[in-house]
PDB file of C-alpha atoms and ligand atoms in Angstrom:
ATOM      1  CA  UNK N   2     -46.127   4.262 -16.380  1.00 40.00           C
ATOM      2  CA  UNK N   3     -49.445   5.445 -15.042  1.00 45.00           C
ATOM      3  CA  UNK N   4     -49.249   8.683 -16.989  1.00 46.00           C
ATOM      4  CA  UNK N   5     -48.410   6.719 -20.073  1.00 50.00           C
ATOM      5  CA  UNK N   6     -51.450   4.463 -19.642  1.00 49.00           C
ATOM      6  CA  UNK N   7     -53.653   7.471 -19.057  1.00 49.00           C
ATOM      7  CA  UNK N   8     -52.241   9.189 -22.103  1.00 52.00           C
ATOM      8  CA  UNK N   9     -52.900   6.175 -24.305  1.00 51.00           C
ATOM      9  CA  UNK N  10     -56.389   5.835 -22.871  1.00 51.00           C
ATOM     10  CA  UNK N  11     -56.977   9.486 -23.725  1.00 52.00           C
ATOM     11  CA  UNK N  12     -55.555   8.944 -27.191  1.00 47.00           C
ATOM     12  CA  UNK N  13     -57.732   5.866 -27.720  1.00 47.00           C
ATOM     13  CA  UNK N  14     -60.773   7.818 -26.582  1.00 50.00           C
ATOM     14  CA  UNK N  15     -59.875  10.605 -28.964  1.00 48.00           C
ATOM     15  CA  UNK N  16     -59.378   8.227 -31.870  1.00 47.00           C
ATOM     16  CA  UNK N  17     -62.639   6.561 -30.938  1.00 50.00           C
ATOM     17  CA  UNK N  18     -64.357   9.914 -31.061  1.00 50.00           C
ATOM     18  CA  UNK N  19     -62.785  10.815 -34.358  1.00 49.00           C
ATOM     19  CA  UNK N  20     -63.748   7.417 -35.740  1.00 48.00           C
ATOM     20  CA  UNK N  21     -67.399   7.268 -34.754  1.00 53.00           C
ATOM     21  CA  UNK N  22     -68.913  10.601 -33.807  1.00 59.00           C
ATOM     22  CA  UNK N  23     -68.652  12.528 -37.067  1.00 67.00           C
ATOM     23  CA  UNK N  24     -70.159   9.604 -39.001  1.00 69.00           C
ATOM     24  CA  UNK N  25     -73.005   9.444 -36.508  1.00 73.00           C
ATOM     25  CA  UNK N  26     -73.527  13.197 -36.657  1.00 81.00           C
ATOM     26  CA  UNK N  27     -73.586  13.122 -40.450  1.00 80.00           C
ATOM     27  CA  UNK N  28     -76.195  10.359 -40.375  1.00 86.00           C
ATOM     28  CA  UNK N  29     -78.308  12.385 -37.943  1.00 93.00           C
ATOM     29  CA  UNK N  30     -78.064  15.435 -40.184  1.00 94.00           C
ATOM     30  CA  UNK N  31     -79.358  13.502 -43.197  1.00 96.00           C
ATOM     31  CA  UNK N  32     -82.201  12.037 -41.123  1.00 97.00           C
ATOM     32  CA  UNK N  33     -83.079  15.564 -39.919  1.00 98.00           C
ATOM     33  CA  UNK N  34     -83.041  16.891 -43.484  1.00 98.00           C
ATOM     34  CA  UNK N  35     -85.411  14.105 -44.485  1.00 98.00           C
ATOM     35  CA  UNK N  36     -87.555  15.000 -41.475  1.00 98.00           C
ATOM     36  CA  UNK N  37     -87.595  18.575 -42.765  1.00 98.00           C
ATOM     37  CA  UNK N  38     -88.815  17.412 -46.177  1.00 98.00           C
ATOM     38  CA  UNK N  39     -91.541  15.327 -44.490  1.00 99.00           C
ATOM     39  CA  UNK N  40     -92.522  18.426 -42.487  1.00 99.00           C
ATOM     40  CA  UNK N  41     -92.820  20.277 -45.814  1.00 99.00           C
ATOM     41  CA  UNK N  42     -94.942  17.687 -47.667  1.00 98.00           C
ATOM     42  CA  UNK N  43     -94.709  14.147 -46.307  1.00 98.00           C
ATOM     43  CA  UNK N  44     -96.563  12.476 -49.227  1.00 98.00           C
ATOM     44  CA  UNK N  45     -94.206  14.162 -51.707  1.00 98.00           C
ATOM     45  CA  UNK N  46     -91.241  12.685 -49.833  1.00 98.00           C
ATOM     46  CA  UNK N  47     -92.461   9.173 -48.891  1.00 98.00           C
ATOM     47  CA  UNK N  48     -94.755   8.755 -51.919  1.00 98.00           C
ATOM     48  CA  UNK N  49     -97.719   7.554 -49.857  1.00 98.00           C
ATOM     49  CA  UNK N  50    -101.278   8.273 -51.044  1.00 98.00           C
ATOM     50  CA  UNK N  51    -102.406  11.894 -50.806  1.00 98.00           C
ATOM     51  CA  UNK N  52    -105.150  12.220 -48.186  1.00 98.00           C
ATOM     52  CA  UNK N  53    -108.485  13.186 -49.779  1.00 97.00           C
ATOM     53  CA  UNK N  54    -110.214  14.323 -46.594  1.00 97.00           C
ATOM     54  CA  UNK N  55    -109.549  17.512 -44.636  1.00 98.00           C
ATOM     55  CA  UNK N  56    -107.357  17.136 -41.538  1.00 98.00           C
ATOM     56  CA  UNK N  57    -109.691  17.159 -38.502  1.00 98.00           C
ATOM     57  CA  UNK N  58    -107.681  19.921 -36.770  1.00 98.00           C
ATOM     58  CA  UNK N  59    -107.693  22.183 -39.842  1.00 98.00           C
ATOM     59  CA  UNK N  60    -110.063  25.162 -39.335  1.00 97.00           C
ATOM     60  CA  UNK N  61    -113.420  24.830 -41.117  1.00 96.00           C
ATOM     61  CA  UNK N  62    -113.631  27.234 -44.038  1.00 95.00           C
ATOM     62  CA  UNK N  63    -109.826  27.389 -44.378  1.00 96.00           C
ATOM     63  CA  UNK N  64    -108.327  27.685 -47.883  1.00 97.00           C
ATOM     64  CA  UNK N  65    -105.818  24.819 -47.877  1.00 98.00           C
ATOM     65  CA  UNK N  66    -108.004  21.714 -47.607  1.00 98.00           C
ATOM     66  CA  UNK N  67    -107.651  17.997 -48.455  1.00 98.00           C
ATOM     67  CA  UNK N  68    -103.988  16.863 -48.837  1.00 98.00           C
ATOM     68  CA  UNK N  69    -102.685  20.416 -48.238  1.00 98.00           C
ATOM     69  CA  UNK N  70    -104.281  20.453 -44.774  1.00 98.00           C
ATOM     70  CA  UNK N  71    -102.125  17.459 -43.734  1.00 98.00           C
ATOM     71  CA  UNK N  72     -98.768  19.167 -44.338  1.00 98.00           C
ATOM     72  CA  UNK N  73     -97.103  20.009 -40.990  1.00 99.00           C
ATOM     73  CA  UNK N  74     -96.057  23.358 -42.444  1.00 98.00           C
ATOM     74  CA  UNK N  75     -99.685  24.271 -43.221  1.00 98.00           C
ATOM     75  CA  UNK N  76    -100.595  24.463 -39.518  1.00 98.00           C
ATOM     76  CA  UNK N  77     -97.182  25.177 -37.980  1.00 98.00           C
ATOM     77  CA  UNK N  78     -95.590  27.432 -40.621  1.00 98.00           C
ATOM     78  CA  UNK N  79     -92.326  27.620 -42.575  1.00 98.00           C
ATOM     79  CA  UNK N  80     -90.902  29.570 -39.638  1.00 98.00           C
ATOM     80  CA  UNK N  81     -92.180  26.891 -37.194  1.00 98.00           C
ATOM     81  CA  UNK N  82     -93.965  29.686 -35.286  1.00 98.00           C
ATOM     82  CA  UNK N  83     -97.588  29.004 -36.320  1.00 98.00           C
ATOM     83  CA  UNK N  84     -99.917  31.836 -35.304  1.00 98.00           C
ATOM     84  CA  UNK N  85     -96.980  33.777 -33.832  1.00 97.00           C
ATOM     85  CA  UNK N  86     -95.146  33.891 -37.154  1.00 97.00           C
ATOM     86  CA  UNK N  87     -95.826  34.630 -40.831  1.00 97.00           C
ATOM     87  CA  UNK N  88     -98.982  32.454 -40.796  1.00 97.00           C
ATOM     88  CA  UNK N  89    -100.457  34.655 -38.063  1.00 97.00           C
ATOM     89  CA  UNK N  90    -102.335  36.511 -40.803  1.00 96.00           C
ATOM     90  CA  UNK N  91    -103.358  36.081 -44.451  1.00 96.00           C
ATOM     91  CA  UNK N  92    -104.704  33.090 -46.379  1.00 97.00           C
ATOM     92  CA  UNK N  93    -102.644  30.535 -44.452  1.00 98.00           C
ATOM     93  CA  UNK N  94    -103.711  31.720 -40.992  1.00 98.00           C
ATOM     94  CA  UNK N  95    -105.071  28.885 -38.803  1.00 98.00           C
ATOM     95  CA  UNK N  96    -104.617  30.257 -35.287  1.00 98.00           C
ATOM     96  CA  UNK N  97    -102.600  27.122 -34.431  1.00 98.00           C
ATOM     97  CA  UNK N  98     -99.452  27.153 -32.277  1.00 98.00           C
ATOM     98  CA  UNK N  99     -95.969  26.686 -33.696  1.00 98.00           C
ATOM     99  CA  UNK N 100     -93.523  23.885 -32.964  1.00 98.00           C
ATOM    100  CA  UNK N 101     -90.700  26.098 -31.613  1.00 98.00           C
ATOM    101  CA  UNK N 102     -91.782  25.073 -28.105  1.00 98.00           C
ATOM    102  CA  UNK N 103     -91.035  21.432 -28.963  1.00 98.00           C
ATOM    103  CA  UNK N 104     -87.386  22.142 -29.834  1.00 98.00           C
ATOM    104  CA  UNK N 105     -85.230  20.076 -27.487  1.00 97.00           C
ATOM    105  CA  UNK N 106     -88.141  17.821 -26.498  1.00 98.00           C
ATOM    106  CA  UNK N 107     -87.648  14.049 -26.266  1.00 97.00           C
ATOM    107  CA  UNK N 108     -88.152  12.724 -29.837  1.00 97.00           C
ATOM    108  CA  UNK N 109     -90.339   9.874 -28.497  1.00 98.00           C
ATOM    109  CA  UNK N 110     -92.747  12.435 -27.022  1.00 98.00           C
ATOM    110  CA  UNK N 111     -92.928  14.153 -30.435  1.00 98.00           C
ATOM    111  CA  UNK N 112     -93.752  10.826 -32.105  1.00 98.00           C
ATOM    112  CA  UNK N 113     -96.577  10.443 -29.562  1.00 98.00           C
ATOM    113  CA  UNK N 114     -97.905  13.913 -30.521  1.00 98.00           C
ATOM    114  CA  UNK N 115     -98.053  12.952 -34.228  1.00 98.00           C
ATOM    115  CA  UNK N 116    -100.170   9.914 -33.292  1.00 98.00           C
ATOM    116  CA  UNK N 117    -102.404  11.736 -30.771  1.00 98.00           C
ATOM    117  CA  UNK N 118    -106.109  12.469 -31.275  1.00 98.00           C
ATOM    118  CA  UNK N 119    -105.397  15.995 -32.594  1.00 98.00           C
ATOM    119  CA  UNK N 120    -102.928  14.798 -35.250  1.00 98.00           C
ATOM    120  CA  UNK N 121    -104.046  11.265 -36.092  1.00 98.00           C
ATOM    121  CA  UNK N 122    -101.247  10.302 -38.510  1.00 98.00           C
ATOM    122  CA  UNK N 123    -101.445   6.547 -39.195  1.00 98.00           C
ATOM    123  CA  UNK N 124     -98.573   4.185 -39.951  1.00 97.00           C
ATOM    124  CA  UNK N 125     -99.790   4.061 -43.559  1.00 98.00           C
ATOM    125  CA  UNK N 126     -99.094   7.803 -43.784  1.00 98.00           C
ATOM    126  CA  UNK N 127     -95.904   7.942 -41.726  1.00 98.00           C
ATOM    127  CA  UNK N 128     -93.775   4.830 -41.173  1.00 98.00           C
ATOM    128  CA  UNK N 129     -91.736   4.337 -37.994  1.00 98.00           C
ATOM    129  CA  UNK N 130     -88.684   5.723 -39.843  1.00 98.00           C
ATOM    130  CA  UNK N 131     -90.671   8.725 -41.091  1.00 98.00           C
ATOM    131  CA  UNK N 132     -91.828   9.432 -37.512  1.00 98.00           C
ATOM    132  CA  UNK N 133     -88.244   9.154 -36.213  1.00 98.00           C
ATOM    133  CA  UNK N 134     -86.876  11.509 -38.860  1.00 98.00           C
ATOM    134  CA  UNK N 135     -89.690  14.009 -38.267  1.00 98.00           C
ATOM    135  CA  UNK N 136     -89.221  13.915 -34.497  1.00 98.00           C
ATOM    136  CA  UNK N 137     -85.459  14.471 -34.897  1.00 98.00           C
ATOM    137  CA  UNK N 138     -86.153  17.428 -37.134  1.00 98.00           C
ATOM    138  CA  UNK N 139     -88.581  18.983 -34.644  1.00 98.00           C
ATOM    139  CA  UNK N 140     -86.425  18.219 -31.603  1.00 98.00           C
ATOM    140  CA  UNK N 141     -82.950  19.017 -32.925  1.00 97.00           C
ATOM    141  CA  UNK N 142     -83.161  20.102 -36.545  1.00 97.00           C
ATOM    142  CA  UNK N 143     -85.413  23.137 -36.592  1.00 97.00           C
ATOM    143  CA  UNK N 144     -83.620  26.454 -36.538  1.00 97.00           C
ATOM    144  CA  UNK N 145     -84.722  29.798 -35.126  1.00 97.00           C
ATOM    145  CA  UNK N 146     -85.692  31.208 -38.540  1.00 96.00           C
ATOM    146  CA  UNK N 147     -86.685  34.542 -37.002  1.00 94.00           C
ATOM    147  CA  UNK N 148     -82.958  35.337 -36.777  1.00 97.00           C
ATOM    148  CA  UNK N 149     -82.606  35.119 -40.557  1.00 98.00           C
ATOM    149  CA  UNK N 150     -85.739  36.931 -41.778  1.00 98.00           C
ATOM    150  CA  UNK N 151     -87.119  40.406 -41.104  1.00 97.00           C
ATOM    151  CA  UNK N 152     -90.600  41.258 -39.800  1.00 94.00           C
ATOM    152  CA  UNK N 153     -92.096  40.820 -43.286  1.00 95.00           C
ATOM    153  CA  UNK N 154     -90.487  37.389 -43.795  1.00 97.00           C
ATOM    154  CA  UNK N 155     -87.777  38.641 -46.224  1.00 97.00           C
ATOM    155  CA  UNK N 156     -84.457  36.844 -45.859  1.00 98.00           C
ATOM    156  CA  UNK N 157     -81.695  38.912 -44.225  1.00 98.00           C
ATOM    157  CA  UNK N 158     -78.431  38.139 -45.967  1.00 98.00           C
ATOM    158  CA  UNK N 159     -75.630  39.275 -48.205  1.00 98.00           C
ATOM    159  CA  UNK N 160     -76.978  39.202 -51.770  1.00 98.00           C
ATOM    160  CA  UNK N 161     -73.517  39.426 -53.385  1.00 98.00           C
ATOM    161  CA  UNK N 162     -72.310  36.321 -51.533  1.00 98.00           C
ATOM    162  CA  UNK N 163     -75.680  34.713 -52.236  1.00 98.00           C
ATOM    163  CA  UNK N 164     -75.217  35.202 -55.962  1.00 98.00           C
ATOM    164  CA  UNK N 165     -71.915  33.320 -55.854  1.00 98.00           C
ATOM    165  CA  UNK N 166     -73.459  30.470 -53.873  1.00 98.00           C
ATOM    166  CA  UNK N 167     -76.530  30.324 -56.114  1.00 98.00           C
ATOM    167  CA  UNK N 168     -74.569  30.334 -59.350  1.00 98.00           C
ATOM    168  CA  UNK N 169     -72.272  27.530 -58.181  1.00 98.00           C
ATOM    169  CA  UNK N 170     -74.639  25.321 -56.131  1.00 98.00           C
ATOM    170  CA  UNK N 171     -78.128  25.843 -57.537  1.00 98.00           C
ATOM    171  CA  UNK N 172     -77.841  27.051 -61.129  1.00 98.00           C
ATOM    172  CA  UNK N 173     -76.797  23.662 -62.530  1.00 97.00           C
ATOM    173  CA  UNK N 174     -80.370  22.512 -62.015  1.00 97.00           C
ATOM    174  CA  UNK N 175     -82.325  25.772 -61.733  1.00 98.00           C
ATOM    175  CA  UNK N 176     -80.411  27.884 -64.274  1.00 98.00           C
ATOM    176  CA  UNK N 177     -78.712  31.211 -63.574  1.00 98.00           C
ATOM    177  CA  UNK N 178     -82.170  32.817 -63.899  1.00 98.00           C
ATOM    178  CA  UNK N 179     -83.911  30.260 -61.613  1.00 98.00           C
ATOM    179  CA  UNK N 180     -86.234  29.209 -64.435  1.00 98.00           C
ATOM    180  CA  UNK N 181     -84.667  26.034 -65.792  1.00 97.00           C
ATOM    181  CA  UNK N 182     -86.613  23.375 -63.802  1.00 94.00           C
ATOM    182  CA  UNK N 183     -89.558  22.837 -66.131  1.00 89.00           C
ATOM    183  CA  UNK N 184     -92.130  21.488 -63.648  1.00 90.00           C
ATOM    184  CA  UNK N 185     -91.397  24.120 -60.998  1.00 92.00           C
ATOM    185  CA  UNK N 186     -92.066  27.845 -60.657  1.00 96.00           C
ATOM    186  CA  UNK N 187     -89.483  30.515 -61.521  1.00 98.00           C
ATOM    187  CA  UNK N 188     -87.557  30.704 -58.239  1.00 98.00           C
ATOM    188  CA  UNK N 189     -87.829  34.505 -58.284  1.00 98.00           C
ATOM    189  CA  UNK N 190     -91.624  34.137 -58.004  1.00 98.00           C
ATOM    190  CA  UNK N 191     -91.443  32.260 -54.676  1.00 98.00           C
ATOM    191  CA  UNK N 192     -88.352  33.954 -53.192  1.00 98.00           C
ATOM    192  CA  UNK N 193     -90.197  36.587 -51.140  1.00 97.00           C
ATOM    193  CA  UNK N 194     -91.135  33.866 -48.640  1.00 98.00           C
ATOM    194  CA  UNK N 195     -87.800  33.969 -46.811  1.00 98.00           C
ATOM    195  CA  UNK N 196     -88.597  31.277 -44.230  1.00 98.00           C
ATOM    196  CA  UNK N 197     -89.809  28.853 -46.921  1.00 98.00           C
ATOM    197  CA  UNK N 198     -86.656  29.414 -48.993  1.00 98.00           C
ATOM    198  CA  UNK N 199     -84.390  28.870 -45.988  1.00 98.00           C
ATOM    199  CA  UNK N 200     -86.308  25.707 -45.011  1.00 98.00           C
ATOM    200  CA  UNK N 201     -85.996  24.262 -48.522  1.00 98.00           C
ATOM    201  CA  UNK N 202     -82.336  25.242 -48.938  1.00 98.00           C
ATOM    202  CA  UNK N 203     -81.426  23.576 -45.621  1.00 98.00           C
ATOM    203  CA  UNK N 204     -83.520  20.413 -46.110  1.00 98.00           C
ATOM    204  CA  UNK N 205     -84.126  20.013 -49.859  1.00 98.00           C
ATOM    205  CA  UNK N 206     -87.312  19.632 -51.881  1.00 98.00           C
ATOM    206  CA  UNK N 207     -89.613  16.654 -51.017  1.00 98.00           C
ATOM    207  CA  UNK N 208     -89.118  13.748 -53.402  1.00 98.00           C
ATOM    208  CA  UNK N 209     -86.491  15.543 -55.532  1.00 97.00           C
ATOM    209  CA  UNK N 210     -82.738  15.127 -55.857  1.00 95.00           C
ATOM    210  CA  UNK N 211     -82.135  18.634 -54.551  1.00 97.00           C
ATOM    211  CA  UNK N 212     -79.261  18.976 -52.054  1.00 97.00           C
ATOM    212  CA  UNK N 213     -79.819  19.819 -48.374  1.00 98.00           C
ATOM    213  CA  UNK N 214     -77.309  22.425 -47.187  1.00 98.00           C
ATOM    214  CA  UNK N 215     -77.958  22.059 -43.468  1.00 97.00           C
ATOM    215  CA  UNK N 216     -74.348  21.191 -42.634  1.00 95.00           C
ATOM    216  CA  UNK N 217     -73.307  24.676 -43.804  1.00 96.00           C
ATOM    217  CA  UNK N 218     -73.709  27.840 -41.752  1.00 97.00           C
ATOM    218  CA  UNK N 219     -77.399  28.839 -41.907  1.00 98.00           C
ATOM    219  CA  UNK N 220     -76.239  32.292 -43.000  1.00 98.00           C
ATOM    220  CA  UNK N 221     -75.287  30.710 -46.360  1.00 98.00           C
ATOM    221  CA  UNK N 222     -78.952  29.758 -46.864  1.00 98.00           C
ATOM    222  CA  UNK N 223     -80.026  33.280 -45.855  1.00 98.00           C
ATOM    223  CA  UNK N 224     -77.531  34.820 -48.305  1.00 98.00           C
ATOM    224  CA  UNK N 225     -78.848  32.605 -51.141  1.00 98.00           C
ATOM    225  CA  UNK N 226     -82.471  33.391 -50.254  1.00 98.00           C
ATOM    226  CA  UNK N 227     -81.693  37.122 -50.234  1.00 98.00           C
ATOM    227  CA  UNK N 228     -80.115  36.948 -53.689  1.00 98.00           C
ATOM    228  CA  UNK N 229     -83.067  34.907 -55.034  1.00 98.00           C
ATOM    229  CA  UNK N 230     -85.445  37.842 -54.501  1.00 98.00           C
ATOM    230  CA  UNK N 231     -83.680  39.587 -57.411  1.00 98.00           C
ATOM    231  CA  UNK N 232     -84.250  36.690 -59.865  1.00 98.00           C
ATOM    232  CA  UNK N 233     -86.901  37.131 -62.593  1.00 98.00           C
ATOM    233  CA  UNK N 234     -90.435  36.584 -61.225  1.00 97.00           C
ATOM    234  CA  UNK N 235     -91.648  34.816 -64.362  1.00 93.00           C
TER     235      UNK N 235
HETATM  236  C1  LIG Q 188    -104.342  20.522 -39.335  1.00 53.75           C
HETATM  237  C2  LIG Q 188    -103.416  21.167 -38.440  1.00 53.75           C
HETATM  238  C3  LIG Q 188    -102.176  20.470 -37.967  1.00 53.75           C
HETATM  239  C4  LIG Q 188    -101.273  19.761 -38.743  1.00 53.75           C
HETATM  240  C5  LIG Q 188    -101.328  19.460 -40.215  1.00 53.75           C
HETATM  241  C6  LIG Q 188    -100.206  19.375 -37.860  1.00 53.75           C
HETATM  242  N1  LIG Q 188    -100.437  19.831 -36.594  1.00 53.75           N
HETATM  243 FE1  LIG Q 188     -99.174  19.736 -35.016  1.00 53.75          FE
HETATM  244  N2  LIG Q 188    -100.529  20.710 -33.844  1.00 53.75           N
HETATM  245  C7  LIG Q 188    -101.785  21.120 -34.253  1.00 53.75           C
HETATM  246  C8  LIG Q 188    -102.503  21.660 -33.118  1.00 53.75           C
HETATM  247  C9  LIG Q 188    -103.923  22.190 -33.138  1.00 53.75           C
HETATM  248  C10 LIG Q 188    -101.596  21.613 -32.020  1.00 53.75           C
HETATM  249  C11 LIG Q 188    -101.874  22.033 -30.583  1.00 53.75           C
HETATM  250  C12 LIG Q 188    -102.445  20.782 -29.998  1.00 53.75           C
HETATM  251  C13 LIG Q 188    -102.806  20.781 -28.616  1.00 53.75           C
HETATM  252  O1  LIG Q 188    -102.660  21.806 -27.943  1.00 53.75           O
HETATM  253  O2  LIG Q 188    -103.219  19.683 -28.197  1.00 53.75           O
HETATM  254  C14 LIG Q 188    -100.376  21.006 -32.514  1.00 53.75           C
HETATM  255  C15 LIG Q 188     -99.245  20.787 -31.746  1.00 53.75           C
HETATM  256  C16 LIG Q 188     -98.067  20.198 -32.217  1.00 53.75           C
HETATM  257  C17 LIG Q 188     -96.866  20.016 -31.436  1.00 53.75           C
HETATM  258  C18 LIG Q 188     -96.669  20.467 -29.993  1.00 53.75           C
HETATM  259  C19 LIG Q 188     -96.142  21.885 -29.970  1.00 53.75           C
HETATM  260  C20 LIG Q 188     -95.699  22.304 -28.590  1.00 53.75           C
HETATM  261  O3  LIG Q 188     -95.223  23.444 -28.473  1.00 53.75           O
HETATM  262  O4  LIG Q 188     -95.802  21.529 -27.650  1.00 53.75           O
HETATM  263  C21 LIG Q 188     -95.959  19.382 -32.237  1.00 53.75           C
HETATM  264  C22 LIG Q 188     -94.536  18.974 -31.879  1.00 53.75           C
HETATM  265  C23 LIG Q 188     -96.594  19.159 -33.504  1.00 53.75           C
HETATM  266  N3  LIG Q 188     -97.855  19.674 -33.455  1.00 53.75           N
HETATM  267  C24 LIG Q 188     -95.986  18.525 -34.564  1.00 53.75           C
HETATM  268  C25 LIG Q 188     -96.581  18.322 -35.797  1.00 53.75           C
HETATM  269  C26 LIG Q 188     -95.953  17.608 -36.898  1.00 53.75           C
HETATM  270  C27 LIG Q 188     -94.570  16.996 -36.876  1.00 53.75           C
HETATM  271  C28 LIG Q 188     -96.848  17.622 -37.932  1.00 53.75           C
HETATM  272  C29 LIG Q 188     -96.729  16.941 -39.288  1.00 53.75           C
HETATM  273  C30 LIG Q 188     -96.425  15.518 -39.278  1.00 53.75           C
HETATM  274  C31 LIG Q 188     -98.009  18.357 -37.467  1.00 53.75           C
HETATM  275  N4  LIG Q 188     -97.830  18.748 -36.178  1.00 53.75           N
HETATM  276  C32 LIG Q 188     -99.116  18.627 -38.258  1.00 53.75           C
HETATM  277  C33 LIG Q 188    -102.294  21.053 -35.518  1.00 53.75           C
HETATM  278  C34 LIG Q 188    -101.646  20.486 -36.621  1.00 53.75           C
HETATM  279  C1  LIG Q 189     -79.868  18.434 -58.429  1.00 53.75           C
HETATM  280  C2  LIG Q 189     -80.748  19.474 -58.907  1.00 53.75           C
HETATM  281  C3  LIG Q 189     -81.075  20.619 -57.947  1.00 53.75           C
HETATM  282  C4  LIG Q 189     -80.209  21.441 -57.269  1.00 53.75           C
HETATM  283  C5  LIG Q 189     -78.677  21.405 -57.267  1.00 53.75           C
HETATM  284  C6  LIG Q 189     -81.036  22.397 -56.583  1.00 53.75           C
HETATM  285  N1  LIG Q 189     -82.364  22.140 -56.812  1.00 53.75           N
HETATM  286 FE1  LIG Q 189     -83.943  23.212 -56.123  1.00 53.75          FE
HETATM  287  N2  LIG Q 189     -85.233  21.891 -56.958  1.00 53.75           N
HETATM  288  C7  LIG Q 189     -84.861  20.879 -57.821  1.00 53.75           C
HETATM  289  C8  LIG Q 189     -86.059  20.209 -58.316  1.00 53.75           C
HETATM  290  C9  LIG Q 189     -86.091  19.060 -59.308  1.00 53.75           C
HETATM  291  C10 LIG Q 189     -87.141  20.852 -57.712  1.00 53.75           C
HETATM  292  C11 LIG Q 189     -88.609  20.494 -57.894  1.00 53.75           C
HETATM  293  C12 LIG Q 189     -89.273  21.378 -58.875  1.00 53.75           C
HETATM  294  C13 LIG Q 189     -90.061  22.402 -58.157  1.00 53.75           C
HETATM  295  O1  LIG Q 189     -90.931  22.045 -57.357  1.00 53.75           O
HETATM  296  O2  LIG Q 189     -89.800  23.602 -58.367  1.00 53.75           O
HETATM  297  C14 LIG Q 189     -86.593  21.917 -56.887  1.00 53.75           C
HETATM  298  C15 LIG Q 189     -87.346  22.796 -56.135  1.00 53.75           C
HETATM  299  C16 LIG Q 189     -86.849  23.934 -55.520  1.00 53.75           C
HETATM  300  C17 LIG Q 189     -87.647  24.910 -54.829  1.00 53.75           C
HETATM  301  C18 LIG Q 189     -89.151  24.858 -54.628  1.00 53.75           C
HETATM  302  C19 LIG Q 189     -89.867  25.641 -55.673  1.00 53.75           C
HETATM  303  C20 LIG Q 189     -91.361  25.530 -55.440  1.00 53.75           C
HETATM  304  O3  LIG Q 189     -91.938  26.430 -54.834  1.00 53.75           O
HETATM  305  O4  LIG Q 189     -91.928  24.500 -55.836  1.00 53.75           O
HETATM  306  C21 LIG Q 189     -86.795  25.883 -54.377  1.00 53.75           C
HETATM  307  C22 LIG Q 189     -87.165  27.125 -53.602  1.00 53.75           C
HETATM  308  C23 LIG Q 189     -85.457  25.498 -54.787  1.00 53.75           C
HETATM  309  N3  LIG Q 189     -85.535  24.306 -55.468  1.00 53.75           N
HETATM  310  C24 LIG Q 189     -84.317  26.228 -54.518  1.00 53.75           C
HETATM  311  C25 LIG Q 189     -83.024  25.749 -54.736  1.00 53.75           C
HETATM  312  C26 LIG Q 189     -81.835  26.437 -54.318  1.00 53.75           C
HETATM  313  C27 LIG Q 189     -81.810  27.805 -53.675  1.00 53.75           C
HETATM  314  C28 LIG Q 189     -80.775  25.638 -54.643  1.00 53.75           C
HETATM  315  C29 LIG Q 189     -79.314  25.832 -54.327  1.00 53.75           C
HETATM  316  C30 LIG Q 189     -78.998  25.968 -52.910  1.00 53.75           C
HETATM  317  C31 LIG Q 189     -81.313  24.459 -55.297  1.00 53.75           C
HETATM  318  N4  LIG Q 189     -82.676  24.561 -55.329  1.00 53.75           N
HETATM  319  C32 LIG Q 189     -80.549  23.415 -55.784  1.00 53.75           C
HETATM  320  C33 LIG Q 189     -83.586  20.504 -58.134  1.00 53.75           C
HETATM  321  C34 LIG Q 189     -82.422  21.072 -57.647  1.00 53.75           C
END
């Protein structure tokens, strides 16, 4: 009798798990993808006004001023490694830390960082939901991109597999040559930035109906990004 009760309790627990957890996980994944798009360009995603002043923490004399200086990626990088990653040198260099160290941090503490004196994001710029999605992305949704790119930020993947993925998932919108979206660049011209490609493939493009592939193995994104480097540059 006892065993039977235990067994049914276990079964109920299992059914409960099967019934609720995957749905919850899926919801979290979509919130994290949205957080990733806000990290990319929040005003492209939430359609708030573009800031017309430079972000106070952006280095004076830097190249990416006004609205560009407010994008999380501008200070913290597509590889989330700031000065220790691809933005350690070149036109985008700011000398600012990455956000890898905040992976696993309590999302509420990350919300507090976005509102702190250094960051100064207001609720007109980022709503409570925006802040939640962003904090989920930083805490649980960022990946260790360094595993998928080489030292010069080129994606490390299987180009032959990537071609199959690209032609079936992406080409409907972007064309087999990556040039079909009229208001965007030829994808071949931006593909050398491996970390940016992987970020956009996993999370989508801010404000656009582009899919977010983050539920798939990250290697799929790396394979696609590798193939994209062979697409026409213009
Ligand atoms: C103009 C530059 C700039 C922008 C844009 C920016 N940050 Fe930061 N961020 C900084 C600086 C500088 C620090 C280090 C602050 C400090 O030490 O107090 C920092 C630190 C952080 C940290 C802590 C990292 C750690 O390892 O503890 C997180 C998390 C963070 N930022 C998230 C964000 C998010 C999310 C956005 C976009 C909504 C963003 N930042 C936009 C400049 C920026
Ligand atoms: C439903 C249509 C759609 C699909 C499917 C789609 N995209 Fe997009 N993508 C867009 C649109 C629209 C834009 C915005 C135009 C732009 O900024 O280039 C965009 C933008 C991009 C950008 C940013 C280009 C830039 O620098 O501005 C990249 C990179 C990209 N897509 C790659 C991909 C890849 C890789 C896939 C397949 C995994 C894919 N897209 C699937 C619609 C789509």
